[in-house]
Structure formats: structure tokens, C-alpha cells
mmCIF file of C-alpha atoms and ligand atoms in Angstrom:
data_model
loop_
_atom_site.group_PDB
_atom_site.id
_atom_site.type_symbol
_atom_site.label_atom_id
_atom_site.label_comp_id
_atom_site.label_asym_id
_atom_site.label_seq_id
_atom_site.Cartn_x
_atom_site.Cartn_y
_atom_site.Cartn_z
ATOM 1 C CA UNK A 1 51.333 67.143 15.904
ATOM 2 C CA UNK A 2 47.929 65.503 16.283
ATOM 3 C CA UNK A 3 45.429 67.792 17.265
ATOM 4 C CA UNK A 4 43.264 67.574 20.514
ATOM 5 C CA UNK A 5 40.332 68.273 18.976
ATOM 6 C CA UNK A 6 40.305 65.421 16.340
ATOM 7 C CA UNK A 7 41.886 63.122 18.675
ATOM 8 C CA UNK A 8 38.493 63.165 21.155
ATOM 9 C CA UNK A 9 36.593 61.619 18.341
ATOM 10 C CA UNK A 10 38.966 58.589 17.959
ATOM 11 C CA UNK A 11 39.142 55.768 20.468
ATOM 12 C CA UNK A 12 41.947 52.709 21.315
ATOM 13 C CA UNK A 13 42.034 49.325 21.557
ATOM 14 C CA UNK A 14 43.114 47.999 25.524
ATOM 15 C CA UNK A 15 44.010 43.995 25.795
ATOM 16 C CA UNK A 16 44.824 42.530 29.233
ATOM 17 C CA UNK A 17 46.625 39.077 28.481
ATOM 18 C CA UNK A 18 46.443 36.765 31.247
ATOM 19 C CA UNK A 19 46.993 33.700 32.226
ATOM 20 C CA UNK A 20 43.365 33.125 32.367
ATOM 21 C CA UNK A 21 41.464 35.271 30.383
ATOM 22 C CA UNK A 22 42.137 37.793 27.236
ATOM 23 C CA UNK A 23 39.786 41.015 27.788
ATOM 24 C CA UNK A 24 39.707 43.146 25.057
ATOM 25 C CA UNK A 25 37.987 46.677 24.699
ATOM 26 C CA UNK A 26 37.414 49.872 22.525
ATOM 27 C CA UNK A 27 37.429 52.615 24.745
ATOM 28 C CA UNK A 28 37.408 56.413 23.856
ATOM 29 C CA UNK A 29 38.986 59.457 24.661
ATOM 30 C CA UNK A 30 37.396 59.707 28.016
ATOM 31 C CA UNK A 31 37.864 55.895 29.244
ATOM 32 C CA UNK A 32 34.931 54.930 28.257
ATOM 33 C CA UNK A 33 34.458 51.093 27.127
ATOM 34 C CA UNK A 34 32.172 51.172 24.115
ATOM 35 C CA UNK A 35 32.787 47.970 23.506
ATOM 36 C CA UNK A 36 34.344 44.954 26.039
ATOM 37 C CA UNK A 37 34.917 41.218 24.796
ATOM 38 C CA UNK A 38 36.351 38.238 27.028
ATOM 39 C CA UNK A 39 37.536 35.175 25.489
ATOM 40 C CA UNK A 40 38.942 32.419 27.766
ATOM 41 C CA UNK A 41 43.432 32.086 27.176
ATOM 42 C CA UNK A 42 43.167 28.648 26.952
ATOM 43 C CA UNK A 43 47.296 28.802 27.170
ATOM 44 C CA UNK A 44 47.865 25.334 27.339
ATOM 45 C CA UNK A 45 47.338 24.971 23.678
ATOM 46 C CA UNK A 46 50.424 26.682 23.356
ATOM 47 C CA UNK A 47 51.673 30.411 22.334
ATOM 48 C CA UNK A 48 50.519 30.056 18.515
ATOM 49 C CA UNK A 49 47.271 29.537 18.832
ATOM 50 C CA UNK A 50 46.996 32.342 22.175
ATOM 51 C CA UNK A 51 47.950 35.024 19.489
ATOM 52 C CA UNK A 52 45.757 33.430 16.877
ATOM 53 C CA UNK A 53 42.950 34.020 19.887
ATOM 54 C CA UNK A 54 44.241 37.742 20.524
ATOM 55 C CA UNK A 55 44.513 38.387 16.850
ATOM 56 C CA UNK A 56 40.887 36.772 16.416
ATOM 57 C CA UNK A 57 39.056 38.866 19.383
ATOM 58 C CA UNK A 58 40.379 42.435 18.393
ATOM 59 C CA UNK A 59 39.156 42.067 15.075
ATOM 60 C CA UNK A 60 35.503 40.759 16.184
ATOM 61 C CA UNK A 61 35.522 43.597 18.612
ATOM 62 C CA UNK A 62 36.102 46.250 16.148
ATOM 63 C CA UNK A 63 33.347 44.521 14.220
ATOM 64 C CA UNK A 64 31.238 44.409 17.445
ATOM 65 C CA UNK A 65 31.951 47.709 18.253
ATOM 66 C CA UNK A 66 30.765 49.434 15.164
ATOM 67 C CA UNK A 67 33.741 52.209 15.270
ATOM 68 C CA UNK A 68 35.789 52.319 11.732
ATOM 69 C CA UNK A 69 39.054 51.166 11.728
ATOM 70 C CA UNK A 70 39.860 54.569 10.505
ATOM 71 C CA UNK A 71 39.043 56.284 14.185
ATOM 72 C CA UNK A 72 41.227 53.532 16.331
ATOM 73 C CA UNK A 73 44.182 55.175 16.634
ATOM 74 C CA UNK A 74 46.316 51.869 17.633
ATOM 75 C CA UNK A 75 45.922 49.093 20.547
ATOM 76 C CA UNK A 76 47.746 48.823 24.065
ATOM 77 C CA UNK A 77 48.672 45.403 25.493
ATOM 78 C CA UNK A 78 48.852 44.736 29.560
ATOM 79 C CA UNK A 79 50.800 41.412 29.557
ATOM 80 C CA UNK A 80 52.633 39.536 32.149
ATOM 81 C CA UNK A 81 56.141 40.109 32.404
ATOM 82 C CA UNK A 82 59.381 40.616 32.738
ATOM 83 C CA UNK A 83 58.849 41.854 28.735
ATOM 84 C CA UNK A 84 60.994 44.626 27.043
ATOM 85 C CA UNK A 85 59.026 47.773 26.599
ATOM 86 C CA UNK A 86 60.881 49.313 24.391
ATOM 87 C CA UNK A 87 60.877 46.224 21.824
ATOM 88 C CA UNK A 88 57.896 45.091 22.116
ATOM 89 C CA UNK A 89 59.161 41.669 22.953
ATOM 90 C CA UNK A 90 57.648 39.483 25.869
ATOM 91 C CA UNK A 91 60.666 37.414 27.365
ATOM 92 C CA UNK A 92 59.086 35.185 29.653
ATOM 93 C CA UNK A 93 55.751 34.514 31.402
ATOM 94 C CA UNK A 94 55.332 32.322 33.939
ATOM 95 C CA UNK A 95 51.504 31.290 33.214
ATOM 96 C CA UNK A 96 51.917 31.499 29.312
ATOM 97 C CA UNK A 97 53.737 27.883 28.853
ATOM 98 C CA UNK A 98 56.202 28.213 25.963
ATOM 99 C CA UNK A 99 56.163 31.947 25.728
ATOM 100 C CA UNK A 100 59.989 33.071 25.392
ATOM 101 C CA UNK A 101 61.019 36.317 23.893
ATOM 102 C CA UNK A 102 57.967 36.668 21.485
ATOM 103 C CA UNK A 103 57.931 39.870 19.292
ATOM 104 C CA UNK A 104 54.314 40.232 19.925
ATOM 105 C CA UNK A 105 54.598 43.880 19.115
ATOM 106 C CA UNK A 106 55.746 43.166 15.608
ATOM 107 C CA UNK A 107 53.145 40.272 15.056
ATOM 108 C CA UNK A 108 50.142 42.620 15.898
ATOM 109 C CA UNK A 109 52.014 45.443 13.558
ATOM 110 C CA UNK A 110 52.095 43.169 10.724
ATOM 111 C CA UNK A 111 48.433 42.242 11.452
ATOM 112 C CA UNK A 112 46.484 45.485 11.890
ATOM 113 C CA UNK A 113 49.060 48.105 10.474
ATOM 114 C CA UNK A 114 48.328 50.497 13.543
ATOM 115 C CA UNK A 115 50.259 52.054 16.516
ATOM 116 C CA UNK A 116 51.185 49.099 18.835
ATOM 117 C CA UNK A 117 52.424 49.673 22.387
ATOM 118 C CA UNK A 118 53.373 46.649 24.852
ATOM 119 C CA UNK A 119 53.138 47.224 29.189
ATOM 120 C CA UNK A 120 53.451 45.011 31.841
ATOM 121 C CA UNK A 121 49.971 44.439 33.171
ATOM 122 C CA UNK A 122 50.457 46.050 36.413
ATOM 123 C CA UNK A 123 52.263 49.148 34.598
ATOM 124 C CA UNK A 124 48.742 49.429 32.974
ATOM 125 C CA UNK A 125 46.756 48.895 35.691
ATOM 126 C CA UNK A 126 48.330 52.145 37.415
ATOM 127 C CA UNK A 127 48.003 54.274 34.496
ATOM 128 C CA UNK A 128 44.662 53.145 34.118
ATOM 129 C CA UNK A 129 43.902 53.931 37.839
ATOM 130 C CA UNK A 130 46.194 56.879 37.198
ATOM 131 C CA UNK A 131 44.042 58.211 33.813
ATOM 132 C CA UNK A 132 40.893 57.224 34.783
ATOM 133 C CA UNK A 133 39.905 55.996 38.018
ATOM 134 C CA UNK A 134 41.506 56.667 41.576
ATOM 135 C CA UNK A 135 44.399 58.504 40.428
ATOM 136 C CA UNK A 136 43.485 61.520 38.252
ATOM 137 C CA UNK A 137 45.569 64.173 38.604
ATOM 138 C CA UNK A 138 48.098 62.565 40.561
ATOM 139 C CA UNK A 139 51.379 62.617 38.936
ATOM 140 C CA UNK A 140 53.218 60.515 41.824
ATOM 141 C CA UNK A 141 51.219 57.335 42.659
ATOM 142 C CA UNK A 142 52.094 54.041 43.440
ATOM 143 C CA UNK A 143 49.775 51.102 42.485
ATOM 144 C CA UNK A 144 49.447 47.688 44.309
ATOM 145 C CA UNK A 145 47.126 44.716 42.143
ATOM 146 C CA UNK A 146 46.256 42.367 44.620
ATOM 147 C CA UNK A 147 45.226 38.867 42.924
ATOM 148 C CA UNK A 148 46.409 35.519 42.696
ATOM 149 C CA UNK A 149 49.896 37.007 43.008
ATOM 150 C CA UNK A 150 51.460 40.309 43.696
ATOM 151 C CA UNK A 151 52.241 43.243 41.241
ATOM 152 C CA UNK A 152 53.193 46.459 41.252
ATOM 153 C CA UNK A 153 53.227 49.905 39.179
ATOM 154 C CA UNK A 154 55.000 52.838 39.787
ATOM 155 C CA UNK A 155 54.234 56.448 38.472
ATOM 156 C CA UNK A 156 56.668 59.017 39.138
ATOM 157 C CA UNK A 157 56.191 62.857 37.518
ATOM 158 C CA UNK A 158 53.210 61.345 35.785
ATOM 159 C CA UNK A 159 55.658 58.886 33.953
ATOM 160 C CA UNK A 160 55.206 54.980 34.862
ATOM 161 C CA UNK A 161 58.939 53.975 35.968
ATOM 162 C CA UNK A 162 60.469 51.399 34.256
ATOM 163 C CA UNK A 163 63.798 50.747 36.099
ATOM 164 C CA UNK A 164 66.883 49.568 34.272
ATOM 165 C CA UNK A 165 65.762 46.702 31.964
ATOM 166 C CA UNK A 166 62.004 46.713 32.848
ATOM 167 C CA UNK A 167 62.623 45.272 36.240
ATOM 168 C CA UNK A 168 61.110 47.978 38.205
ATOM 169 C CA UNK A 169 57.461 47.768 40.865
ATOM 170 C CA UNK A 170 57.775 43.783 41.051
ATOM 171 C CA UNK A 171 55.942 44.918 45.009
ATOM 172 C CA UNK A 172 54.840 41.386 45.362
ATOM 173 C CA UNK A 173 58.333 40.322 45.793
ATOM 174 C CA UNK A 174 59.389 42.754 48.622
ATOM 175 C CA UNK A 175 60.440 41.063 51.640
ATOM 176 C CA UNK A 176 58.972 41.770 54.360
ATOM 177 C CA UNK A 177 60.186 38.339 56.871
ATOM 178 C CA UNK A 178 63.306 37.440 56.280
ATOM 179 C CA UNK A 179 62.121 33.729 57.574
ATOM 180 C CA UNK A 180 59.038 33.688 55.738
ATOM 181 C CA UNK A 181 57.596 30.808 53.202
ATOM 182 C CA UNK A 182 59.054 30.274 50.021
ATOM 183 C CA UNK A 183 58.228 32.506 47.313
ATOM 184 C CA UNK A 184 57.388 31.226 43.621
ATOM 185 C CA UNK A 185 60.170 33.609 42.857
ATOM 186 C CA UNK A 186 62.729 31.689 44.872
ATOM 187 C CA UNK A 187 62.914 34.214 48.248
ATOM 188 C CA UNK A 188 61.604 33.346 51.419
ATOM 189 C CA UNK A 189 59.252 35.487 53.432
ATOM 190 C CA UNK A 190 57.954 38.120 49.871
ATOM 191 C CA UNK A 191 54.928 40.047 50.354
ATOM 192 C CA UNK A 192 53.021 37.885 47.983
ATOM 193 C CA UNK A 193 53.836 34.811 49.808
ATOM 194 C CA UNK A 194 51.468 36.542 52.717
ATOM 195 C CA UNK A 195 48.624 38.937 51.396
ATOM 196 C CA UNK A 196 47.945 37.376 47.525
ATOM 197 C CA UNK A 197 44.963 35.215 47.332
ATOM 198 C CA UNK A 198 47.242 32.196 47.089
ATOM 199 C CA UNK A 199 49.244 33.528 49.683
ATOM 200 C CA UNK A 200 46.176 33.492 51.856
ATOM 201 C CA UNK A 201 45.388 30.245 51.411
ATOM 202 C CA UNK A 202 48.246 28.193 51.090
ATOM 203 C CA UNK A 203 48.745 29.866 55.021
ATOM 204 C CA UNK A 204 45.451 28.311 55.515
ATOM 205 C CA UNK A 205 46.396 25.003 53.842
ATOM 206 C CA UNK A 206 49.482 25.018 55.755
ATOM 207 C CA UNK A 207 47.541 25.373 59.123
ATOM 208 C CA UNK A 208 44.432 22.592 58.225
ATOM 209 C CA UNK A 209 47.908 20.289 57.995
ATOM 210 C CA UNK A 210 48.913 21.435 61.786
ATOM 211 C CA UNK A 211 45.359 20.440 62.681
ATOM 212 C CA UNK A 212 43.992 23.766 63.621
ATOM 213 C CA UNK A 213 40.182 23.129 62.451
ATOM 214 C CA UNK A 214 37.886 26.544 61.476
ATOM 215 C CA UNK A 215 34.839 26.898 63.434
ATOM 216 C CA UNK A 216 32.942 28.161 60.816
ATOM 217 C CA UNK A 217 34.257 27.147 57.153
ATOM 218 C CA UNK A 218 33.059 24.068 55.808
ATOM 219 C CA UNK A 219 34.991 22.566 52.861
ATOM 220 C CA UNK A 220 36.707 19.973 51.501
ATOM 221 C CA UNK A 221 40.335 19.985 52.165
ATOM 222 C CA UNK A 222 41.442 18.280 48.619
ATOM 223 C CA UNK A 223 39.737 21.138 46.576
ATOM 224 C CA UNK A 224 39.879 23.770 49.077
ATOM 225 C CA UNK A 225 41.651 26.534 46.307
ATOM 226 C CA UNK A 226 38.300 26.083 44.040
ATOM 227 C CA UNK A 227 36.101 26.087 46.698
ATOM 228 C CA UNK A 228 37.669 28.471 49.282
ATOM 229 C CA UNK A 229 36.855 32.512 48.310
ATOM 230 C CA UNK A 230 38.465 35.651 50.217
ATOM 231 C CA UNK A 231 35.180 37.233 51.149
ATOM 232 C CA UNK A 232 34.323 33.920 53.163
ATOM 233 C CA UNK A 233 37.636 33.713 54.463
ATOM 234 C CA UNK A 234 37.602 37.341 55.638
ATOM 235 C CA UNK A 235 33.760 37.232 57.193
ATOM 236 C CA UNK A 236 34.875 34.402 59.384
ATOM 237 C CA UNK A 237 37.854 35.232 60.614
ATOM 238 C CA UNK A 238 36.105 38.466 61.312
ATOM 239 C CA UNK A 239 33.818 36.302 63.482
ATOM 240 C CA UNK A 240 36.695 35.185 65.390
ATOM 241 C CA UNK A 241 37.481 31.786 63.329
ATOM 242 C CA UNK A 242 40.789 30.504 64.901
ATOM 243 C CA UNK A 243 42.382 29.033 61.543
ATOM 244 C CA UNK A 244 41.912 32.148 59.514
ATOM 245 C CA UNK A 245 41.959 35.424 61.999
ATOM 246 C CA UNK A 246 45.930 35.252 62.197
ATOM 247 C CA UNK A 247 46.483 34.854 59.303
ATOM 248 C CA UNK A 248 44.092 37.411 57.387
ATOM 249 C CA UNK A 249 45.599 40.437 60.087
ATOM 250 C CA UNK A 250 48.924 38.848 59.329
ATOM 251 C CA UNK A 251 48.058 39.942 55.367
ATOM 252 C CA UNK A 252 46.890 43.180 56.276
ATOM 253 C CA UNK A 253 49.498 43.438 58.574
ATOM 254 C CA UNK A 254 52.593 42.992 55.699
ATOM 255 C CA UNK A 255 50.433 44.614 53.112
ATOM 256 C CA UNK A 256 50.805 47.909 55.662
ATOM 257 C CA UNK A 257 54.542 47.211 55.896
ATOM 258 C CA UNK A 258 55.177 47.038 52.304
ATOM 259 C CA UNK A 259 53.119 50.266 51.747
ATOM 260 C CA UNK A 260 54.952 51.623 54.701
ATOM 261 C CA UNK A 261 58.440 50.712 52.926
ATOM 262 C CA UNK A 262 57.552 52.484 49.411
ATOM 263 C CA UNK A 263 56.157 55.591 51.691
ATOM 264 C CA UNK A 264 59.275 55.976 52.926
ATOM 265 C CA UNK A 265 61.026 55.318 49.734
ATOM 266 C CA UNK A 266 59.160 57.445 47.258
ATOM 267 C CA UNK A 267 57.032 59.635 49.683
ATOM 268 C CA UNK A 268 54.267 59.195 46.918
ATOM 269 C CA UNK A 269 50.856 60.801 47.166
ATOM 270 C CA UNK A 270 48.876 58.138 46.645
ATOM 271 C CA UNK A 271 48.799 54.770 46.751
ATOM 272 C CA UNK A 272 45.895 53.009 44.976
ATOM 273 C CA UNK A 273 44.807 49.400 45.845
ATOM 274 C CA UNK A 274 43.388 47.034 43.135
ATOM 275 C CA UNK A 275 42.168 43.686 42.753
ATOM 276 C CA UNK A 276 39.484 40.994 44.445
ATOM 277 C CA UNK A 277 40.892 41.798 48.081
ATOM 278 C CA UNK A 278 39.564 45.585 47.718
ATOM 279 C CA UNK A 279 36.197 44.307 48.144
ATOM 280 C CA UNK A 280 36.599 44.516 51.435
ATOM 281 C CA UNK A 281 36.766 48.275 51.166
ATOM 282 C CA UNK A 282 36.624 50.012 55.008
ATOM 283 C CA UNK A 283 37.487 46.662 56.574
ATOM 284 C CA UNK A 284 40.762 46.535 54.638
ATOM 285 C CA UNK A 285 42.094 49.842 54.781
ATOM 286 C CA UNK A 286 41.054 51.028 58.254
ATOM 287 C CA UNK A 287 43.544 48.350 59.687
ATOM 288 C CA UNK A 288 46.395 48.928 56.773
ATOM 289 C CA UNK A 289 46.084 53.110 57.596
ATOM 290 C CA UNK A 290 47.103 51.878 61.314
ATOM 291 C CA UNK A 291 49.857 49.719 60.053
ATOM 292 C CA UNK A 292 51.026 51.942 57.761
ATOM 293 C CA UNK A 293 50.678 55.052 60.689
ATOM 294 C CA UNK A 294 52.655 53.014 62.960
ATOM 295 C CA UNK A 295 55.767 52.387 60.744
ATOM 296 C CA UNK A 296 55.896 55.321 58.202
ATOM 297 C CA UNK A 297 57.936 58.885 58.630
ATOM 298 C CA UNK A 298 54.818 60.987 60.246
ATOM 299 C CA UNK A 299 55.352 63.168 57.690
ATOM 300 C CA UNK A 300 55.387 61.155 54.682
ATOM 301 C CA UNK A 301 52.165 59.004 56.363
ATOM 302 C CA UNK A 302 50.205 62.087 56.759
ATOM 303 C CA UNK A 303 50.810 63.233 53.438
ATOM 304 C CA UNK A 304 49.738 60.179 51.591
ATOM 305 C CA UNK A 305 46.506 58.896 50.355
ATOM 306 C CA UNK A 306 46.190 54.903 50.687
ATOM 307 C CA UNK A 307 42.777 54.355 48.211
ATOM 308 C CA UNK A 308 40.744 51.395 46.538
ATOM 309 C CA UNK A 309 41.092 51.418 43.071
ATOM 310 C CA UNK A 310 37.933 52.895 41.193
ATOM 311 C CA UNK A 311 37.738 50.605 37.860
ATOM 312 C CA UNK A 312 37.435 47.591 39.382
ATOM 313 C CA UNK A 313 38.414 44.503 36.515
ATOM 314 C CA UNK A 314 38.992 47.085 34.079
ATOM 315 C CA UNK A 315 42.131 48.764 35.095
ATOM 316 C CA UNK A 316 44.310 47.143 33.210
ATOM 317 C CA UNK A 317 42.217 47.477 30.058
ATOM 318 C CA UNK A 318 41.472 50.973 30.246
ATOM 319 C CA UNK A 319 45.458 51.373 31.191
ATOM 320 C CA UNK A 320 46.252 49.417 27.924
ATOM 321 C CA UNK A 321 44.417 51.749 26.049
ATOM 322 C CA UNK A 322 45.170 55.256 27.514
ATOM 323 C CA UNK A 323 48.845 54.283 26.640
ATOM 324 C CA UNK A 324 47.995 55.433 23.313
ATOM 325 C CA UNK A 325 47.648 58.709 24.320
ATOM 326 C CA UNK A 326 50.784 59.376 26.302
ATOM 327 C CA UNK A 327 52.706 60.287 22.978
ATOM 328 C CA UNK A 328 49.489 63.029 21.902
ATOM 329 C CA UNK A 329 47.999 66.083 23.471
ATOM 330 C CA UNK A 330 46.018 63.790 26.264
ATOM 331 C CA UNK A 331 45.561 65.248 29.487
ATOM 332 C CA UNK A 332 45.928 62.658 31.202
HETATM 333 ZN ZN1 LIG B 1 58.852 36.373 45.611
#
């Protein structure tokens, strides 16, 4: 058994792989980043040369973040799922091209000859919430990352729940209209189809092609994902904007259902809420409390806390790293 005391002088590597961006820090005992790098994924040039770029980053951030190799007890990986936990094997993601069933685990084991441990991104984003942030403490928690799409993670007795093969927390996908749009996923009418960034605005798409004009947006229609962003979206329809009002409550409004599903489900104590939407702090969860009020068991309502995540962009990082510390003495 590793000792406490030694352990709160060594620190772990966290990588969030997305579709995007790899981020990649050295944090220590406490969750604190001492060092943070951000390399663009640049996935289209295929998988081999993404885990040349993750193999390449760690190594300059160790360099960059002066700490020996000897005091990094191992690295944690958020990465897009579904991926097998327990392998270390990444079956399929959707904005990886090419990536199917890649031992990524073993690659990085044969590369740095440390402790490797593989989570879906959203299962790291709650822990780091969960560790760190919002959710210290809190041993039953349910996480919700709100982005370009939906995820989920779900701690139960201060363990993040896995399901039967890994399946488990996929929130996005909830239904919550059984004649709603299609999904990406295949369903019609899932949570992320309404209340994810490109949920939002593919509503908002949908309607400019009814002919419903905004009163206050200005933009062009052909590049309206680049040049369309939330916080404008939600100050206008605040202002009463008739192409965007309906459908930002609407959002809200199956957000609080979903939330209002899982309290009734899992009676958690908290649910934490991450991700660019959160920026919109009171205005978002003063509505959502009422949602949730009006469809929840009174009892389990009352009893849960519905809270904006407190790491902002580095949930998922920190998450990835703390994982190294579930199998020691950590208190977390
Ligand atoms: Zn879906």
C-alpha cells in the first residue's frame, strides 16, 4: 500500500481526446494544473498520426512542466466512446475517422512504462466535478456535459457506474418526444436533438427554412453554425426574438425533463451541469429548477441539488487525472 503521505508530493497526467482538440495536463494531488498544453486533433489525418500527436504532447508537457518522471504516478485518458474500460480498448468514435477497437491503453503502456487508465470523457468529467469542483463530497451525483452533443456520467456510492458493457449515462440520448427530430444516434425526439448546441441550432436552421425571420440576429444563413454562438442566441430570444424564444425554453424545457427523469430514477443528490450552455448561470437554472419542480417526486426534487459545474473546460482533464488516485489512499 502506497502511502498518503508520499503520494501528495506526486502528481498525474489528465488527457481529454476530442474530436477537436487534445488537452493535456500535470496536475497534483490537490487538482491543481501545474502544467496545461492544447494541441489541435487534426483527426482527419487519420488514427496513427492522432496517437503520434498524444504520444508527442505528454512528453513535451512533462518537459514543460519541470516535474520528474519519477513523481508522475501514471496518466488518465477522457476519450469518446463507447470504449471498454476494463481493456483499455476504444471501439468506436464517431469524430475520430478510422478509430475501431484501438488498444490505446497498451500503446501508451509500451510508450511511457507507467500506470495507464482509459474513461469515457463524460465519466471523467463527473469525477472531475465529483473530486474537484462542484461535487466534493458527494458520493451520489449525476453529471450532464452540455456541448456540441449530449453526455452523461453517473456516480453512484462514490463509484462512476459503468453499466453492463460500458453502455451506461449516454443522457444525451434519453427520449424525451417520442415525435421528435432525428437523432445522430438513429432515435427520434433524444434530449440532444433539443438542448446540445447543435441541437439548438439545427431547430433554428430548421425554422429560417419555414421563413420565420429573427428580429434581432443578423447572419448569414449558409454559415450560420460558424457564425451563430449560444450566448447571442440566448440574449435575443431573451429580448423576445420570435425565431429563437421557443425554441431556447423548449431546451431548457427537455433539459428539466431529462433531469426530472434521472431524479426520479436515482434520487441523486446532486446533479452538476457542465459545458458552454452553463454560462448562462441564473438564467439557465432558475427556469430548469421550475421544470424540474413541476415533474419530479416532491420529495426527491427537494432533496436534490441541480448546480453549474465549477472547473469550467477542465473537467474532463482534471477527471482524467484524479482517476489515478481511485486505486490509492485519495480522499476523494
Ligand atoms: Zn440520440
Amino acid at each position: 500500500m502506497v502511502d498518503k503521505k508520499s503520494l501528495e508530493k506526486k502528481y498525474s497526467i489528465g488527457v481529454d481526446l476530442g474530436g477537436t482538440n487534445i488537452v493535456n495536463t500535470v496536475v497534483n494531488y490537490q487538482g491543481k494544473i501545474v502544467s496545461r498544453l492544447k494541441v489541435p486533433t487534426l483527426a482527419e489525418r487519420g488514427k496513427e498520426s492522432t496517437i503520434k500527436r498524444i504520444v508527442e504532447t505528454i512528453h513535451e508537457n512533462i518537459v514543460q512542466s519541470t516535474i520528474a518522471s519519477g513523481d508522475i504516478i501514471g496518466i488518465g485518458i477522457g476519450a469518446p466512446g463507447p470504449l471498454d474500460v476494463k481493456k483499455g480498448i476504444i471501439n468506436f468514435a464517431p469524430n475520430l475517422p478510422g478509430w475501431r477497437d484501438v488498444p490505446l491503453r497498451k500503446i501508451l503502456e509500451d510508450e511511457f512504462n507507467m500506470k495507464i487508465v482509459l474513461e469515457n470523457d463524460a465519466n471523467a468529467a463527473a469525477w472531475g466535478e465529483r473530486c474537484f469542483g462542484a461535487g466534493q463530497g458527494v458520493n451520489n451525483l449525476v453529471c450532464f456535459t452540455l456541448g456540441t452533443g449530449i453526455g452523461g456520467g453517473i456516480i453512484i456510492n462514490g463509484k462512476i457506474y459503468h453499466g453492463n458493457n460500458y453502455g451506461a449515462a449516454e443522457l444525451g440520448h434519453m427520449t424525451v418526444n417520442k415525435d421528435g427530430p432525428r437523432c445522430n444516434c438513429g432515435n427520434y425526439g433524444c434530449l440532444e436533438s433539443y438542448s446540445s448546441a447543435t441541437g439548438i441550432k439545427n431547430r433554428i436552421k430548421n425554422r429560417i427554412k419555414e421563413g420565420i425571420k429573427s428580429e434581432f440576429l443578423d447572419f448569414d444563413e449558409d454559415k450560420l453554425f460558424e457564425s451563430l454562438r449560444l450566448k447571442s442566441i440566448f440574449e435575443v430570444a431573451r429580448k423576445g426574438d420570435r425565431l429563437t424564444k421557443d425554441i431556447v425554453e423548449e431546451a431548457i424545457s427537455y433539459l428539466g425533463i431529462a433531469i426530472a427523469n434521472i431524479a426520479n430514477i436515482l434520487n441523486p443528490e446532486m446533479v452538476v451541469l457542465v459545458g458552454g450552455i452553463t454560462n448562462e448561470g441564473n438564467k439557465l437554472l432558475i427556469p430548469l429548477r421550475k421544470e424540474v419542480k413541476k415533474r419530479a417526486l416532491y420529495s426527491n426534487y427537494k432533496s436534490l441539488k441541480i448546480v453549474i459545474g465549477k472547473l469550467a473546460g477542465n473537467a474532463g482533464v482534471l477527471g482524467a487525472a484524479a482517476l489515478l488516485w481511485i486505486s490509492t489512499n485519495c480522499s476523494c
